[in-house]
Amino acid sequence: METPVFLYALLGGLFTWGLTAVGAASVFLAQEPSRKLLDGMLGFAAGIMLAASVFSLLLPGMEMAASQGMVPWVPAVVGFLLGGGLLRLMDRFLPHVHLVPGAQEEGIRTLWRRTTLLILAITLHNFPEGLAVGVAFGAAGLDPTGAATLGGAIALAVGIGLQNMPEGLAVAWPLRRAGIGVGKAWFYGQLSAIVEPLGALLGALLVTQMLYLLPYLMALAAGAMVFVIVEEVIPESQAEGNGDISTFGVMTGFALMMALDVALG
């Protein structure tokens, strides 16, 4: 095991967690950001995640698969669907409630408060982002084909960090409106992303232990992120009738992440 791989993965996970804390810190402002702004930011986050899934995970993974003599699309398709399936299983059993107005509680029934279930929903959906960061840095450090680069991994971490800011905001402000104090609302908002450094370390560990499965692992991380985008982020961004703003945000986020990956990768 090469120490720098784990160090870089941990730093990447801490970076994305830190930007969640920055977004959650908006509760210290005197006025809550408008719903239009939030929906545009959520669309922006979805666009970044979508582009990161394609340019930082799926395409390099297929290139690696081809260099290893595999049929390139096989690990991409298998891993992608497996990633979405795993998130669906977690979504099915972990108690949580989505941010969409009027959403019903999901998962195993509990007596936990709705605010706790809201935090769990964001925590559940932050894990694959951390996993993706760890897999990307692990691939950059250990992939002998050179398809995955350190610049590409950094671009992925930057992109996920940027899209975490509106997520931190989207968690902290509902808690503030529910009567929770500013300090606690910020604390719980940033706490929702604490799994990202842990997910990053797990992703790096999986890569170092199962290098031959790297194309599958990269596609798995991409599938998990796309599941989150389609099941949670985009519906929430369009739930209040700001579809045009949200869609423009998706386009902008996708374009920015695509440019980051090409420029740094």
Coordinates of C-alpha atoms in Angstrom, one line a residue:
M1 CA 0.0 0.0 0.0
E2 CA 1.3 3.4 -0.9
T3 CA 0.8 5.9 1.8
P4 CA 0.4 8.9 -0.5
V5 CA -2.7 7.3 -2.0
F6 CA -4.4 7.2 1.4
L7 CA -3.2 10.7 2.3
Y8 CA -4.4 12.2 -1.0
A9 CA -7.8 10.4 -0.6
L10 CA -8.2 11.6 3.0
L11 CA -7.3 15.2 2.0
G12 CA -9.7 15.1 -0.9
G13 CA -12.5 13.8 1.5
L14 CA -11.7 16.5 4.1
F15 CA -11.8 19.2 1.4
T16 CA -15.3 18.1 0.2
W17 CA -16.4 17.9 3.8
G18 CA -15.0 21.4 4.5
L19 CA -17.0 23.0 1.6
T20 CA -20.2 21.4 3.0
A21 CA -19.4 23.3 6.3
V22 CA -18.9 26.5 4.3
G23 CA -22.4 26.0 2.7
A24 CA -24.0 25.2 6.1
A25 CA -22.4 28.4 7.5
S26 CA -24.9 30.4 5.5
V27 CA -27.2 30.1 8.5
F28 CA -25.1 32.7 10.2
L29 CA -26.4 35.2 7.6
A30 CA -29.3 37.5 8.5
Q31 CA -31.5 36.3 5.7
E32 CA -32.1 32.9 4.2
P33 CA -31.1 32.7 0.5
S34 CA -34.0 32.7 -1.9
R35 CA -35.6 29.5 -3.2
K36 CA -34.6 30.4 -6.7
L37 CA -31.0 30.7 -5.7
L38 CA -31.1 27.4 -3.9
D39 CA -32.7 25.6 -6.8
G40 CA -30.1 27.0 -9.2
M41 CA -27.3 25.9 -6.9
L42 CA -28.8 22.4 -6.6
G43 CA -29.1 22.2 -10.3
F44 CA -25.5 23.3 -10.5
A45 CA -24.5 20.6 -8.0
A46 CA -26.4 18.0 -10.1
G47 CA -24.5 19.1 -13.3
I48 CA -21.1 18.8 -11.6
M49 CA -21.9 15.3 -10.2
L50 CA -23.2 14.2 -13.6
A51 CA -20.1 15.4 -15.5
A52 CA -17.8 14.0 -12.8
S53 CA -19.4 10.6 -13.2
V54 CA -18.8 10.6 -16.9
F55 CA -15.4 12.3 -17.3
S56 CA -13.7 11.4 -14.1
L57 CA -15.0 7.9 -13.6
L58 CA -16.7 6.2 -16.5
L59 CA -14.5 7.2 -19.4
P60 CA -11.1 6.6 -17.5
G61 CA -12.5 3.3 -16.3
M62 CA -13.4 2.2 -19.8
E63 CA -9.9 3.2 -21.0
M64 CA -8.4 1.1 -18.2
A65 CA -10.6 -1.8 -19.1
A66 CA -9.5 -1.7 -22.7
S67 CA -5.8 -1.6 -21.7
Q68 CA -6.3 -4.7 -19.6
G69 CA -7.8 -6.6 -22.5
M70 CA -11.4 -6.4 -21.3
V71 CA -14.4 -5.4 -23.4
P72 CA -14.5 -1.7 -22.3
W73 CA -18.3 -1.4 -21.8
V74 CA -18.8 -4.5 -19.7
P75 CA -17.2 -3.3 -16.4
A76 CA -18.7 0.2 -17.1
V77 CA -22.3 -1.2 -17.4
V78 CA -22.0 -3.8 -14.6
G79 CA -20.3 -1.4 -12.1
F80 CA -22.7 1.4 -13.0
L81 CA -25.8 -0.6 -12.4
L82 CA -24.3 -2.2 -9.3
G83 CA -23.6 1.2 -7.8
G84 CA -27.2 2.4 -8.4
G85 CA -28.5 -0.9 -7.0
L86 CA -26.4 -0.6 -3.8
L87 CA -27.7 2.9 -3.2
R88 CA -31.3 1.7 -3.8
L89 CA -30.8 -1.0 -1.1
M90 CA -29.4 1.6 1.4
D91 CA -32.3 3.9 0.4
R92 CA -34.7 1.1 1.1
F93 CA -33.6 0.2 4.6
L94 CA -31.9 3.2 6.1
P95 CA -34.5 5.5 7.9
H96 CA -34.5 8.9 6.2
V97 CA -36.6 11.6 4.6
H98 CA -35.8 13.6 1.4
L99 CA -35.7 17.3 1.1
V100 CA -38.5 17.5 -1.4
P101 CA -41.5 19.3 0.1
G102 CA -44.1 16.8 1.4
A103 CA -41.7 13.9 1.2
Q104 CA -42.7 10.8 3.2
E105 CA -40.4 9.0 5.6
E106 CA -38.6 6.1 4.0
G107 CA -36.7 3.0 5.2
I108 CA -37.3 1.1 8.3
R109 CA -39.8 2.8 10.5
T110 CA -38.5 4.6 13.6
L111 CA -39.5 7.2 16.2
W112 CA -36.7 9.5 15.2
R113 CA -37.5 13.1 14.6
R114 CA -38.0 14.4 11.0
T115 CA -34.9 16.6 11.3
T116 CA -32.8 13.5 12.2
L117 CA -34.2 11.7 9.2
L118 CA -33.4 14.7 7.0
I119 CA -29.7 14.6 8.1
L120 CA -29.6 10.9 7.5
A121 CA -30.8 11.3 3.9
I122 CA -28.0 13.8 3.1
T123 CA -25.5 11.6 4.9
L124 CA -26.6 8.6 2.9
H125 CA -26.2 10.5 -0.4
N126 CA -22.8 12.0 0.6
F127 CA -21.2 8.6 1.0
P128 CA -20.9 7.7 -2.7
E129 CA -19.3 11.1 -3.3
G130 CA -16.5 10.3 -0.8
L131 CA -16.2 6.9 -2.3
A132 CA -15.7 8.4 -5.7
V133 CA -13.0 10.7 -4.5
G134 CA -11.1 7.8 -2.8
V135 CA -11.4 5.6 -5.9
A136 CA -10.2 8.5 -8.2
F137 CA -7.1 9.2 -6.1
G138 CA -6.4 5.5 -5.7
A139 CA -6.7 5.0 -9.4
A140 CA -4.4 8.0 -10.1
G141 CA -1.7 6.6 -7.7
L142 CA -1.8 2.9 -8.6
D143 CA -3.2 2.6 -12.2
P144 CA -0.4 1.3 -14.4
T145 CA -2.1 2.3 -17.6
G146 CA -2.1 6.0 -16.8
A147 CA -5.7 6.5 -17.8
A148 CA -6.5 8.0 -14.4
T149 CA -4.5 11.1 -13.5
L150 CA -3.8 13.0 -10.3
G151 CA -5.2 16.1 -12.0
G152 CA -8.4 14.3 -12.8
A153 CA -8.8 13.2 -9.2
I154 CA -8.2 16.7 -8.0
A155 CA -10.8 18.0 -10.5
L156 CA -13.2 15.5 -9.2
A157 CA -12.6 16.5 -5.5
V158 CA -13.0 20.2 -6.5
G159 CA -16.2 19.6 -8.4
I160 CA -17.7 17.5 -5.6
G161 CA -16.6 20.1 -3.0
L162 CA -18.3 22.9 -5.0
Q163 CA -21.6 20.9 -5.3
N164 CA -21.4 20.2 -1.5
M165 CA -21.9 23.9 -0.7
P166 CA -25.6 24.1 -1.7
E167 CA -26.1 20.7 0.0
G168 CA -24.8 22.2 3.3
L169 CA -27.1 25.1 2.8
A170 CA -30.1 22.9 2.0
V171 CA -29.6 20.9 5.2
A172 CA -28.8 23.8 7.7
W173 CA -31.7 26.2 6.7
P174 CA -34.6 23.7 7.2
L175 CA -33.2 22.9 10.6
R176 CA -33.0 26.7 11.4
R177 CA -36.6 27.1 10.3
A178 CA -37.6 24.2 12.5
G179 CA -36.4 26.3 15.5
I180 CA -33.0 24.8 16.0
G181 CA -30.3 27.3 17.1
V182 CA -27.9 28.8 14.5
G183 CA -24.9 27.0 16.0
K184 CA -26.6 23.6 16.0
A185 CA -28.1 24.1 12.6
W186 CA -24.6 24.7 11.2
F187 CA -23.2 21.8 13.2
Y188 CA -25.7 19.3 11.9
G189 CA -25.5 20.7 8.4
Q190 CA -21.7 20.1 8.1
L191 CA -22.1 16.8 10.0
S192 CA -24.1 15.4 7.1
A193 CA -20.8 15.2 5.1
I194 CA -18.6 13.6 7.7
V195 CA -18.9 10.3 5.9
E196 CA -17.1 11.7 2.9
P197 CA -13.5 11.4 4.3
L198 CA -14.5 7.9 5.5
G199 CA -15.9 7.0 2.1
A200 CA -12.7 8.4 0.5
L201 CA -10.5 6.2 2.6
L202 CA -12.7 3.2 1.9
G203 CA -12.5 3.9 -1.8
A204 CA -8.7 4.1 -1.7
L205 CA -8.5 0.9 0.3
L206 CA -10.7 -1.0 -2.2
V207 CA -8.5 0.1 -5.0
T208 CA -5.3 -0.9 -3.3
Q209 CA -6.7 -4.3 -2.4
M210 CA -8.5 -5.1 -5.7
L211 CA -6.6 -3.2 -8.4
Y212 CA -7.8 -5.6 -11.1
L213 CA -11.4 -4.5 -10.3
L214 CA -10.6 -0.8 -10.7
P215 CA -12.7 -0.3 -13.9
Y216 CA -15.7 -1.8 -12.0
L217 CA -15.1 0.3 -8.9
M218 CA -14.9 3.5 -10.9
A219 CA -18.2 2.6 -12.6
L220 CA -19.8 1.7 -9.3
A221 CA -18.9 5.1 -7.8
A222 CA -20.4 6.7 -10.9
G223 CA -23.6 4.7 -10.7
A224 CA -24.1 5.6 -7.1
M225 CA -23.7 9.3 -7.8
V226 CA -26.0 9.2 -10.8
F227 CA -28.6 7.5 -8.6
V228 CA -28.4 10.4 -6.1
I229 CA -28.7 13.0 -8.9
V230 CA -31.8 11.5 -10.4
E231 CA -33.5 10.3 -7.2
E232 CA -32.9 13.3 -5.0
V233 CA -31.0 16.4 -6.3
I234 CA -32.8 17.2 -9.6
P235 CA -36.4 16.5 -8.2
E236 CA -35.6 18.7 -5.2
S237 CA -34.3 21.5 -7.4
Q238 CA -37.5 21.5 -9.5
A239 CA -40.1 21.0 -6.8
E240 CA -40.9 24.7 -6.3
G241 CA -41.5 25.5 -10.0
N242 CA -38.0 26.8 -10.8
G243 CA -37.4 24.3 -13.5
D244 CA -35.7 26.7 -16.0
I245 CA -33.3 28.0 -13.3
S246 CA -32.5 24.5 -12.1
T247 CA -31.9 23.3 -15.7
F248 CA -29.5 26.2 -16.4
G249 CA -27.7 25.3 -13.2
V250 CA -27.3 21.7 -14.4
M251 CA -25.9 22.9 -17.7
T252 CA -23.5 25.3 -16.0
G253 CA -22.3 22.8 -13.5
F254 CA -21.8 20.1 -16.2
A255 CA -19.8 22.6 -18.4
L256 CA -17.6 23.7 -15.4
M257 CA -16.8 20.1 -14.3
M258 CA -16.1 19.1 -17.9
A259 CA -13.7 22.0 -18.3
L260 CA -12.0 21.3 -14.9
D261 CA -11.5 17.6 -15.8
V262 CA -10.0 18.4 -19.2
A263 CA -7.8 21.3 -17.9
L264 CA -6.5 19.4 -14.9
G265 CA -6.7 15.8 -16.2

